[in-house]
Amino acid sequence: MTAIEKSYRFRVATAGASVVEGNVDWTETGNIATVGDIGGQTVHPTKGQTTARPWSVEIVDLNEAITARLSNANGRAHLLRRLADIAESTNGGSTWTVLATARIDRVEMVDVAAFRFTMQDERSVERVTTIFTGSNTTRVLPRGLAASWLAYAGARHTTYQVNTVDTVNDVSQYVFLGNNDEDVDPPTVSEQIMDLLEADVVDAPANYQGNFRTLRVSINGVDREILSINGSPPQDPLKKLREEPRRWLRFFDVADYEDTPGFARQVYFHMGSRDPSPELPLHIGGLSGVDPFTFVKDLYDGGYQGTNPATVRYEAARFTAYDPATNPHGLVDNPRFPRMHWRITSPANMAEWLEDNIYGPLGVVPFINAAGEVSPRIALMPAVDQIADPDTLPELTAANLAAPHPGWVNDGRELITVVEVTFEYATAPSFIRTRAAGGLFGSLFGTGILLPTEGGQDVGGDLLVTKQLKLTKEHDRAADFRAVHPVTVRGIHRPLNQWAFLNKLALDLFERFGDGPIYTDASPLSGAASAPAEGDWVRINLPGSYPALQNQSRTGSRIAQILSKVYGADGVRFELLEGGPNSQPMGTPTISLAANAADPENAIDVTVSGLEAGGSYEAHFAVATLEPAEDSSDWQFRHARGSAVSPATSVTFTVRGIPAGSTVWGRARETAVGRISSDWSTADSQATTGLSAPTGLASSGVVGDEATISWTVGEAAFDLMVDLILQSGGAQVVAPFRLPAGSARWRFTGLALSTGYTARVWHVDDYGGASSKTTVNFSTTGTAATLSKPRSIRVLVGVT
């Protein structure tokens, strides 16, 4: 046996550097005393969690290089959290191979002139970073979402009219006009909102300056500071509101703002720089959701952290767009993952939040690469886009592994026979009409709008409450041994399609962990066998000596994924998670789509055939005029996931929640326990029936700044949308808003005088389908409507 002499090099980067190469503060080679095991993580693949394995280097400070760098000019130590790398050389230092890059976590003097550096992986930044600070997306008045989120409508602006203007101090006073119903009282400030306002008052206010820390009023899209409410003195801006018997918000003063009396303005109050809370949540995802790994990248780049954000180093290639041919490991727009929504009610720890809400539920592990960057990889069974031919994988054999041959352990602690998912979702206690939600747990397509109600008024999404729903999916082996794998998905929404997500997650886990994972240790010799990185797949081929469990023999080869790669004094050690037999991907099934007779506007029937007896399938769908490309982001996790009942080789099911008047495309692939999934089938398509437009749209009651429109419905069972644009240029004046099915009239107020408008009305379903728009033109007159009379006056008799 030939001995190999190794040399080590330890380099520390300059403060604040994002890479070591090119930013070296100092280098040590000959003074290195000891080097322990380097790199690796403890990986919990079923949870998407990783635990750091700190490694250390001891250096003798003979030339006082460390001593010189321990402190800055003020005598303060400043080495912690710097990047450093460790490299080895087997040719006396002529060439170096970097083994690991990490951050200095601890510097310890272990002798008079010896120091031990303990290193942590890059996720140490995540573990000490708080996200979701200083931002929320909930309006205070009118209470509701700042914009539509998922299937919930954003709160409409309320209408105020300028009453008086203090030209000396630039203070404008606004009087509440109300909405289209003159009998509606001014808005009532709830106890909850009052508490928020009280806590936000500036301790030492000054006249004619904003008297609230974070409360702002948006007037025609521009934020303004508030002086007082209901004519309260500036030193106590809530005094008169506090004393109001019903706490009606009647008017308010705006500081440093000039305006013209008599004109209506669109207004709302918000606290956009407050930490999210149950009263002021942060809603992420909008109407159509956010790509989960685009969101991870945003967090790693410092998003949602306020000022001076902490950034996390990551492997850029993992956060690029998926392409089955050129970038199969790209996580962005990867059809395996859904677009997602979250409702955030408090700041959170970055590492824990990502593991609980993205990595764990989606089957991805945040590995660390050789450059010390976070490099997430899918930990579930691979598909043909990841492994088209197992024979081309790096191979571990008796010839390139150190003796003794690898052992393995079938770990019952991670056996999964029952998947139990607890959905924490947001819903509103009452609706104008219940509609299917979109996104991860909602409808397969689109995001119709829900209108939470209170006393018949649209009050936006502020009344959303958090509820829980627990569902379970059992493996066949659960009758023999129940091993429950709990998953909690937090901060999401109304889970009307929760079974689709549960089936997807459960079958993915059962296919890999339904009999318990098999972990393997292997020590490849130097060369090609030791090159694969954490997250890579390899082939283990030890015929005649290694039990091949899939065929009850001691021969055959298997595929396995590297979970951990550790460099020790005796070479590289792999920890691997077995996948299954070394076999070609499964055969590609076929899919056919047909109209659903009971609901031709919003549903189709699907048949998947050509499966192995009792085989599992996964089907994706997309709404598009033309067939999307294989790697198109239109194929978003709008899926069905299940199994044919053995010995059947086909299955038929119904997909609902499709936009009316659209073309839906479907494709399928086959999966099985310990097998590489098939390629996607040839896509098939089916059109849904469109909606008829309203008719007879006409205007009436056009007086000054008001106008009424009316129409005849085209679809009795479908809601309507109404908006208003300028005839000249088509600029939006009134944003589209939704009316219940059967509505046939609406009145606009606060319009500009002597101006031409175009009103539009159309039918919509709950999933993004819409009829054509019916329009009517009208022009306002040159005289403004009279300011609304004071309302809600109460005369109390017999009270002293």
XYZ file of N, CA, C and O in Angstrom, residues 285-350:
264
model
N -48.019 36.350 -1.741
C -48.497 35.507 -2.827
C -49.503 36.155 -3.739
O -49.713 35.687 -4.853
N -50.168 37.230 -3.268
C -51.131 37.911 -4.121
C -52.224 36.982 -4.606
O -52.645 36.055 -3.911
N -52.693 37.205 -5.813
C -53.774 36.400 -6.372
C -53.299 35.039 -6.860
O -53.931 34.018 -6.616
N -52.168 35.008 -7.550
C -51.761 33.779 -8.232
C -50.669 33.020 -7.506
O -50.244 31.958 -7.959
N -50.174 33.510 -6.358
C -49.153 32.795 -5.620
C -47.752 33.191 -6.051
O -47.541 33.864 -7.052
N -46.770 32.745 -5.261
C -45.372 33.039 -5.545
C -44.630 31.722 -5.705
O -44.927 30.730 -5.033
N -43.671 31.681 -6.624
C -42.839 30.493 -6.769
C -42.031 30.319 -5.487
O -41.353 31.250 -5.043
N -42.104 29.143 -4.839
C -41.495 29.009 -3.513
C -40.000 29.260 -3.490
O -39.473 29.831 -2.524
N -39.289 28.848 -4.540
C -37.834 28.997 -4.481
C -37.369 30.351 -5.006
O -36.263 30.777 -4.685
N -38.207 31.045 -5.742
C -37.942 32.461 -5.975
C -38.059 33.209 -4.657
O -37.273 34.115 -4.352
N -39.029 32.797 -3.830
C -39.210 33.425 -2.521
C -38.041 33.104 -1.597
O -37.565 33.980 -0.864
N -37.541 31.850 -1.601
C -36.363 31.502 -0.796
C -35.182 32.381 -1.202
O -34.456 32.913 -0.351
N -34.985 32.532 -2.500
C -33.886 33.377 -2.981
C -34.043 34.813 -2.487
O -33.060 35.448 -2.067
N -35.269 35.337 -2.516
C -35.497 36.690 -2.020
C -35.120 36.799 -0.545
O -34.519 37.791 -0.115
N -35.476 35.776 0.250
C -35.112 35.792 1.668
C -33.605 35.723 1.840
O -33.016 36.437 2.672
N -32.943 34.851 1.087
C -31.491 34.736 1.185
C -30.791 36.033 0.754
O -29.705 36.345 1.237
N -31.416 36.784 -0.148
C -30.833 38.052 -0.592
C -31.107 39.203 0.364
O -30.708 40.335 0.110
N -31.811 38.915 1.468
C -32.035 39.940 2.488
C -33.434 40.513 2.498
O -33.689 41.491 3.220
N -34.360 39.943 1.713
C -35.716 40.461 1.677
C -36.479 40.218 2.964
O -36.162 39.309 3.723
N -37.469 41.074 3.211
C -38.370 40.961 4.366
C -37.629 41.071 5.699
O -38.008 40.443 6.673
N -36.542 41.883 5.725
C -35.782 42.046 6.956
C -35.621 43.497 7.380
O -34.993 43.764 8.397
N -36.153 44.433 6.618
C -35.975 45.827 6.993
C -34.572 46.316 6.672
O -33.930 45.868 5.713
N -34.069 47.240 7.479
C -32.747 47.822 7.229
C -31.637 46.871 7.669
O -31.834 46.022 8.540
N -30.454 47.023 7.071
C -29.273 46.214 7.388
C -29.588 44.718 7.391
O -29.388 44.021 8.399
N -30.080 44.182 6.280
C -30.469 42.767 6.255
C -29.262 41.838 6.238
O -28.171 42.210 5.796
N -29.465 40.636 6.760
C -28.449 39.584 6.689
C -28.689 38.779 5.415
O -29.823 38.405 5.113
N -27.646 38.526 4.674
C -27.758 37.740 3.449
C -27.104 36.383 3.638
O -26.168 36.225 4.417
N -27.617 35.399 2.906
C -27.126 34.024 2.977
C -26.516 33.669 1.634
O -27.113 33.909 0.578
N -25.324 33.105 1.653
C -24.664 32.683 0.412
C -25.327 31.405 -0.104
O -25.561 30.467 0.646
N -25.632 31.361 -1.391
C -26.295 30.195 -1.980
C -25.730 29.926 -3.364
O -25.133 30.800 -4.006
N -25.926 28.684 -3.809
C -25.479 28.299 -5.145
C -26.496 28.812 -6.162
O -27.643 28.348 -6.221
N -26.073 29.794 -6.957
C -27.001 30.484 -7.855
C -27.687 29.532 -8.830
O -28.853 29.719 -9.172
N -26.972 28.493 -9.280
C -27.546 27.590 -10.284
C -28.798 26.889 -9.774
O -29.677 26.528 -10.564
N -28.893 26.656 -8.459
C -30.074 25.978 -7.915
C -31.300 26.876 -7.968
O -32.424 26.384 -7.978
N -31.090 28.192 -8.008
C -32.209 29.130 -7.996
C -32.417 29.753 -9.373
O -32.714 30.937 -9.502
N -32.271 28.920 -10.398
C -32.559 29.331 -11.767
C -33.696 28.483 -12.305
O -34.109 27.495 -11.696
N -34.219 28.879 -13.459
C -35.413 28.241 -14.013
C -35.134 26.801 -14.426
O -34.125 26.501 -15.096
N -36.037 25.924 -14.025
C -35.963 24.513 -14.384
C -36.049 24.339 -15.889
O -36.842 25.004 -16.570
N -35.239 23.435 -16.417
C -35.335 23.003 -17.812
C -34.989 21.517 -17.832
O -33.923 21.120 -17.359
N -35.881 20.661 -18.343
C -35.634 19.213 -18.250
C -34.390 18.757 -18.989
O -33.802 17.737 -18.626
N -33.969 19.507 -20.003
C -32.807 19.094 -20.788
C -31.516 19.717 -20.283
O -30.492 19.045 -20.165
N -31.553 21.012 -19.949
C -30.315 21.715 -19.626
C -30.164 22.055 -18.155
O -29.064 22.333 -17.693
N -31.270 22.078 -17.391
C -31.171 22.458 -15.982
C -32.192 21.685 -15.157
O -33.091 22.267 -14.547
N -32.073 20.352 -15.108
C -33.074 19.549 -14.388
C -33.072 19.770 -12.876
O -34.038 19.412 -12.210
N -31.987 20.343 -12.329
C -31.936 20.591 -10.888
C -32.346 22.017 -10.529
O -32.294 22.393 -9.368
N -32.760 22.812 -11.539
C -33.261 24.152 -11.242
C -34.561 24.063 -10.454
O -35.459 23.285 -10.787
N -34.672 24.844 -9.404
C -35.833 24.775 -8.525
C -36.892 25.826 -8.844
O -38.037 25.694 -8.422
N -36.527 26.861 -9.570
C -37.478 27.919 -9.905
C -38.365 27.466 -11.065
O -37.884 26.915 -12.048
N -39.668 27.691 -10.933
C -40.651 27.280 -11.953
C -40.561 25.790 -12.242
O -40.803 25.348 -13.367
N -40.192 25.004 -11.239
C -40.129 23.556 -11.396
C -41.536 22.990 -11.221
O -42.184 23.239 -10.207
N -42.042 22.222 -12.203
C -43.419 21.721 -12.112
C -43.675 20.821 -10.905
O -44.835 20.541 -10.594
N -42.629 20.377 -10.217
C -42.852 19.571 -9.011
C -43.467 20.379 -7.878
O -44.040 19.817 -6.945
N -43.330 21.696 -7.944
C -43.710 22.522 -6.797
C -44.865 23.440 -7.153
O -44.962 23.932 -8.271
N -45.724 23.729 -6.174
C -46.847 24.636 -6.412
C -46.428 26.088 -6.250
O -45.401 26.388 -5.657
N -47.219 26.979 -6.784
C -47.124 28.367 -6.365
C -47.835 28.459 -5.021
O -48.834 27.799 -4.792
N -47.315 29.283 -4.119
C -47.770 29.220 -2.733
C -48.185 30.595 -2.200
O -47.821 31.628 -2.769
N -48.959 30.570 -1.120
C -49.409 31.766 -0.414
C -49.140 31.589 1.078
O -49.257 30.484 1.591
N -48.834 32.693 1.757
C -48.682 32.636 3.214
C -49.340 33.851 3.848
O -49.361 34.937 3.270
N -49.857 33.640 5.043
C -50.391 34.707 5.878
C -49.511 34.749 7.125
O -49.575 33.858 7.978
N -48.670 35.760 7.233
C -47.658 35.858 8.283
C -48.199 36.729 9.410
O -48.587 37.878 9.180
N -48.207 36.214 10.613
C -48.762 36.950 11.745
C -47.724 37.302 12.808
O -48.079 37.820 13.860
N -46.452 37.062 12.530
C -45.395 37.469 13.460
C -44.052 37.323 12.754
O -43.932 36.545 11.789
N -43.023 38.040 13.193
C -41.669 37.763 12.690
C -41.289 36.314 12.979
O -41.856 35.666 13.871
N -40.319 35.784 12.225
C -39.966 34.371 12.349
C -38.474 34.181 12.154
O -37.790 35.010 11.549
N -37.962 33.059 12.691
C -36.586 32.664 12.444
C -36.490 32.101 11.023
O -37.286 31.252 10.628
N -35.519 32.577 10.252
C -35.444 32.204 8.846
C -35.296 30.696 8.637
O -36.034 30.092 7.852
